[in-house]
Amino acid sequence: MIRLTLVALFVIIFLIVSLPIQLIEFVIGKFNPDIKDRSSLTIVNWAFRTVLLISGTSVTVLGEENVPQDEAVLYVGNHRSYFDILVTYVRVPRPTGYMAKVEMLRYPSLSTWMKYLHCIFLDRSDIKAGMKSILDAIDKVKSGISICIFPEGTRNRTDQMFLEFHDGSLKIAEKSGCPIVPISINNAGAIFEDHIPWIRKAHVVIEYGKPIYPKDLSKEDKRRLSTMVQDVIKQNYLKNEELV
């Protein structure tokens, strides 16, 4: 109860207090978009780290050396919790946009920060809009912005280990030429989703797999790219279950 209250209060206060900061960031972006990208990343990283601290979340990170530092990448991960975004975002080495559902646009201050961080809002009910979102993501990767997707399409609320991956999102890497970095996330649901509405102390394990370069794959491997990525995530997930 205490953790939930403190997290909720912090988020509300941050979103209100940061309104003038968003205006400053907007002005900075008009003159120097790169500085705006880096400052927005720093501000939101601080906010996310604070939420993780308040919630009592500890994180073990494996394979971080597998993340390329000199180019944009497509992160692909399993999705069980809202906290998947927090525990992964605080570790990105460069501006990174997340694929988010279009409904997030209804939250004014939050959606402004998401736009500043290059998040892309996906309307799953509109096929044409969905295709445009993929094209927007390709353009961002080509401009040096990494993208993170959860190809299960939504948070996994079932007893299954994984939901079916949606292949379309991997086109971002195939069309942009960027590497895919598989992410396995263990135990993030134990923070909140496993016992809604309470937030509880939990230990999360993240592992970054070795990057996969679609352009270097054979035609046969390209056809099974989605399965290949999911297999890496599954293997690391199962391996790390004993660490949580």
Short mmCIF file of C-alpha atoms in Angstrom, two decimals:
data_model
loop_
_atom_site.label_atom_id
_atom_site.label_comp_id
_atom_site.label_asym_id
_atom_site.label_seq_id
_atom_site.Cartn_x
_atom_site.Cartn_y
_atom_site.Cartn_z
CA MET A 1 0.00 0.00 0.00
CA ILE A 2 2.81 2.42 0.95
CA ARG A 3 4.81 1.70 -2.22
CA LEU A 4 1.74 2.12 -4.44
CA THR A 5 0.89 5.44 -2.79
CA LEU A 6 4.44 6.77 -3.04
CA VAL A 7 4.82 5.73 -6.68
CA ALA A 8 1.46 7.26 -7.62
CA LEU A 9 2.29 10.52 -5.81
CA PHE A 10 5.72 10.75 -7.45
CA VAL A 11 4.34 10.14 -10.95
CA ILE A 12 1.57 12.72 -10.51
CA ILE A 13 3.95 15.33 -9.07
CA PHE A 14 6.54 14.67 -11.78
CA LEU A 15 4.02 15.01 -14.60
CA ILE A 16 2.73 18.31 -13.18
CA VAL A 17 6.09 19.83 -12.21
CA SER A 18 7.63 18.83 -15.53
CA LEU A 19 5.12 20.83 -17.59
CA PRO A 20 7.35 23.94 -17.72
CA ILE A 21 10.34 21.67 -18.36
CA GLN A 22 8.52 20.30 -21.40
CA LEU A 23 8.15 23.85 -22.70
CA ILE A 24 11.88 24.43 -22.25
CA GLU A 25 12.60 21.14 -24.03
CA PHE A 26 10.32 22.22 -26.87
CA VAL A 27 12.26 25.46 -27.31
CA ILE A 28 15.61 23.64 -27.15
CA GLY A 29 14.40 21.23 -29.81
CA LYS A 30 13.72 24.09 -32.20
CA PHE A 31 17.41 25.08 -32.11
CA ASN A 32 19.21 21.84 -31.31
CA PRO A 33 17.22 18.57 -31.53
CA ASP A 34 20.24 16.50 -30.46
CA ILE A 35 20.56 18.34 -27.13
CA LYS A 36 16.81 17.98 -26.61
CA ASP A 37 17.04 14.22 -27.25
CA ARG A 38 19.83 13.80 -24.71
CA SER A 39 18.29 16.04 -22.06
CA SER A 40 14.85 14.39 -22.37
CA LEU A 41 16.52 10.99 -22.06
CA THR A 42 18.33 12.11 -18.90
CA ILE A 43 15.20 13.58 -17.28
CA VAL A 44 12.98 10.58 -17.95
CA ASN A 45 15.73 8.15 -16.96
CA TRP A 46 15.94 9.93 -13.60
CA ALA A 47 12.16 9.69 -13.15
CA PHE A 48 12.12 5.99 -14.04
CA ARG A 49 15.04 5.22 -11.72
CA THR A 50 13.21 7.01 -8.91
CA VAL A 51 10.06 4.94 -9.50
CA LEU A 52 12.12 1.73 -9.44
CA LEU A 53 13.79 2.83 -6.21
CA ILE A 54 10.46 3.67 -4.54
CA SER A 55 8.91 0.40 -5.70
CA GLY A 56 11.79 -1.60 -4.23
CA THR A 57 12.77 -3.08 -7.59
CA SER A 58 16.27 -4.51 -7.93
CA VAL A 59 17.60 -5.51 -11.35
CA THR A 60 20.27 -7.94 -12.50
CA VAL A 61 21.47 -7.24 -16.03
CA LEU A 62 23.23 -9.82 -18.21
CA GLY A 63 24.74 -9.49 -21.68
CA GLU A 64 24.66 -5.70 -21.79
CA GLU A 65 27.94 -5.83 -23.74
CA ASN A 66 25.90 -7.30 -26.62
CA VAL A 67 24.14 -3.98 -27.24
CA PRO A 68 25.89 -2.06 -30.06
CA GLN A 69 26.93 1.39 -28.88
CA ASP A 70 27.61 3.00 -32.26
CA GLU A 71 24.34 2.38 -34.11
CA ALA A 72 20.59 2.32 -33.65
CA VAL A 73 19.06 -1.07 -32.90
CA LEU A 74 15.69 -2.77 -32.71
CA TYR A 75 15.13 -4.13 -29.21
CA VAL A 76 12.68 -7.05 -29.13
CA GLY A 77 11.43 -8.34 -25.79
CA ASN A 78 8.78 -10.37 -23.99
CA HIS A 79 6.11 -8.32 -22.24
CA ARG A 80 4.50 -9.09 -18.90
CA SER A 81 4.44 -5.77 -17.07
CA TYR A 82 4.26 -2.00 -17.40
CA PHE A 83 7.57 -2.08 -15.54
CA ASP A 84 9.19 -3.80 -18.55
CA ILE A 85 9.47 -0.31 -20.02
CA LEU A 86 11.06 1.21 -16.92
CA VAL A 87 13.64 -1.52 -16.28
CA THR A 88 14.79 -1.51 -19.90
CA TYR A 89 14.58 2.21 -20.65
CA VAL A 90 16.96 3.23 -17.86
CA ARG A 91 19.68 1.18 -19.61
CA VAL A 92 19.44 2.47 -23.20
CA PRO A 93 22.71 4.09 -24.35
CA ARG A 94 21.07 6.37 -26.92
CA PRO A 95 17.64 7.95 -27.64
CA THR A 96 15.14 5.11 -27.93
CA GLY A 97 11.47 5.15 -28.86
CA TYR A 98 9.02 2.49 -27.71
CA MET A 99 6.06 1.20 -29.66
CA ALA A 100 3.03 2.17 -27.57
CA LYS A 101 -0.71 1.76 -27.98
CA VAL A 102 -2.47 4.83 -29.38
CA GLU A 103 -4.64 5.05 -26.26
CA MET A 104 -1.65 6.53 -24.40
CA LEU A 105 -2.26 9.80 -26.25
CA ARG A 106 -5.15 10.52 -23.90
CA TYR A 107 -2.70 11.35 -21.08
CA PRO A 108 -1.42 14.87 -21.92
CA SER A 109 1.83 15.33 -19.97
CA LEU A 110 2.82 11.67 -20.21
CA SER A 111 2.21 11.52 -23.97
CA THR A 112 4.29 14.69 -24.45
CA TRP A 113 7.29 13.04 -22.80
CA MET A 114 6.68 9.94 -24.91
CA LYS A 115 6.72 12.04 -28.08
CA TYR A 116 9.93 13.75 -26.95
CA LEU A 117 11.43 10.27 -26.51
CA HIS A 118 10.43 9.27 -30.06
CA CYS A 119 7.75 6.79 -29.00
CA ILE A 120 5.45 5.65 -31.80
CA PHE A 121 1.74 5.27 -31.14
CA LEU A 122 0.24 2.18 -32.74
CA ASP A 123 -3.46 1.85 -33.54
CA ARG A 124 -4.03 -1.90 -33.67
CA SER A 125 -7.55 -1.46 -35.01
CA ASP A 126 -6.39 0.33 -38.17
CA ILE A 127 -4.22 -1.69 -40.57
CA LYS A 128 -3.16 1.37 -42.61
CA ALA A 129 -2.23 3.28 -39.47
CA GLY A 130 -0.29 0.25 -38.27
CA MET A 131 1.71 0.17 -41.49
CA LYS A 132 2.45 3.87 -41.15
CA SER A 133 3.73 3.26 -37.62
CA ILE A 134 6.17 0.65 -38.96
CA LEU A 135 7.35 3.08 -41.66
CA ASP A 136 7.79 5.82 -39.05
CA ALA A 137 9.87 3.43 -36.95
CA ILE A 138 12.05 2.58 -39.95
CA ASP A 139 12.68 6.29 -40.55
CA LYS A 140 13.62 6.82 -36.91
CA VAL A 141 16.11 3.94 -36.94
CA LYS A 142 17.67 5.32 -40.12
CA SER A 143 18.06 8.67 -38.35
CA GLY A 144 19.88 7.03 -35.42
CA ILE A 145 17.00 6.48 -32.99
CA SER A 146 16.70 2.97 -31.54
CA ILE A 147 13.25 1.38 -31.29
CA CYS A 148 11.96 -1.09 -28.70
CA ILE A 149 9.01 -3.36 -29.45
CA PHE A 150 7.14 -6.08 -27.61
CA PRO A 151 5.90 -8.22 -30.54
CA GLU A 152 3.44 -10.19 -28.41
CA GLY A 153 1.31 -7.13 -29.12
CA THR A 154 0.12 -6.58 -25.56
CA ARG A 155 1.06 -7.48 -22.01
CA ASN A 156 0.86 -11.23 -21.48
CA ARG A 157 -1.92 -11.71 -18.91
CA THR A 158 -2.16 -15.47 -19.39
CA ASP A 159 -0.49 -18.47 -17.78
CA GLN A 160 1.41 -19.08 -21.02
CA MET A 161 5.09 -18.24 -21.00
CA PHE A 162 4.82 -16.28 -24.28
CA LEU A 163 2.13 -15.12 -26.66
CA GLU A 164 2.52 -15.41 -30.42
CA PHE A 165 4.95 -12.88 -31.87
CA HIS A 166 3.66 -10.48 -34.55
CA ASP A 167 6.09 -10.72 -37.47
CA GLY A 168 5.34 -7.29 -38.96
CA SER A 169 7.27 -5.35 -36.35
CA LEU A 170 10.53 -7.11 -37.30
CA LYS A 171 10.29 -5.41 -40.71
CA ILE A 172 11.75 -2.39 -38.92
CA ALA A 173 15.11 -4.15 -38.77
CA GLU A 174 14.84 -5.79 -42.18
CA LYS A 175 14.07 -2.52 -43.98
CA SER A 176 16.41 -0.27 -42.00
CA GLY A 177 19.35 -2.69 -41.86
CA CYS A 178 19.73 -2.33 -38.10
CA PRO A 179 20.55 -5.24 -35.77
CA ILE A 180 17.91 -6.90 -33.60
CA VAL A 181 18.78 -7.19 -29.92
CA PRO A 182 16.62 -9.83 -28.16
CA ILE A 183 15.70 -8.97 -24.55
CA SER A 184 14.45 -11.53 -22.04
CA ILE A 185 12.78 -10.06 -18.95
CA ASN A 186 12.14 -12.28 -15.93
CA ASN A 187 9.83 -11.52 -13.02
CA ALA A 188 8.73 -7.95 -13.89
CA GLY A 189 5.12 -9.01 -13.28
CA ALA A 190 5.99 -9.60 -9.62
CA ILE A 191 6.28 -5.84 -9.12
CA PHE A 192 2.64 -5.04 -9.88
CA GLU A 193 0.63 -7.21 -12.30
CA ASP A 194 0.81 -10.45 -10.29
CA HIS A 195 -1.02 -8.84 -7.36
CA ILE A 196 -2.87 -5.78 -8.68
CA PRO A 197 -3.40 -3.18 -7.23
CA TRP A 198 -0.35 -3.48 -4.95
CA ILE A 199 3.28 -2.74 -5.75
CA ARG A 200 5.71 -5.09 -4.04
CA LYS A 201 9.45 -5.44 -3.76
CA ALA A 202 10.80 -7.68 -6.53
CA HIS A 203 13.96 -8.77 -8.28
CA VAL A 204 14.00 -8.58 -12.09
CA VAL A 205 16.53 -10.22 -14.40
CA ILE A 206 17.19 -8.79 -17.86
CA GLU A 207 19.39 -10.44 -20.47
CA TYR A 208 20.41 -8.91 -23.78
CA GLY A 209 21.09 -11.53 -26.44
CA LYS A 210 23.71 -11.21 -29.14
CA PRO A 211 22.59 -8.91 -31.97
CA ILE A 212 21.02 -10.51 -35.02
CA TYR A 213 21.69 -8.80 -38.36
CA PRO A 214 18.87 -9.69 -40.81
CA LYS A 215 20.95 -8.56 -43.77
CA ASP A 216 23.51 -11.28 -42.99
CA LEU A 217 20.97 -14.10 -42.83
CA SER A 218 20.21 -16.61 -45.55
CA LYS A 219 16.81 -16.48 -47.26
CA GLU A 220 15.66 -19.46 -45.23
CA ASP A 221 16.71 -17.86 -41.94
CA LYS A 222 15.05 -14.60 -42.92
CA ARG A 223 11.76 -16.48 -43.32
CA ARG A 224 12.05 -17.82 -39.79
CA LEU A 225 13.44 -14.61 -38.26
CA SER A 226 10.54 -14.19 -35.84
CA THR A 227 10.95 -17.76 -34.55
CA MET A 228 14.70 -17.28 -34.30
CA VAL A 229 14.36 -14.13 -32.17
CA GLN A 230 11.68 -15.66 -29.95
CA ASP A 231 13.81 -18.78 -29.42
CA VAL A 232 16.70 -16.65 -28.11
CA ILE A 233 14.35 -14.82 -25.74
CA LYS A 234 12.81 -18.09 -24.53
CA GLN A 235 16.18 -19.77 -23.96
CA ASN A 236 17.51 -16.88 -21.90
CA TYR A 237 14.22 -16.55 -20.04
CA LEU A 238 14.24 -20.21 -18.99
CA LYS A 239 17.92 -20.08 -18.11
CA ASN A 240 17.44 -17.07 -15.84
CA GLU A 241 14.34 -18.29 -13.96
CA GLU A 242 16.57 -19.58 -11.16
CA LEU A 243 18.08 -16.10 -10.68
CA VAL A 244 14.88 -14.30 -9.64
#
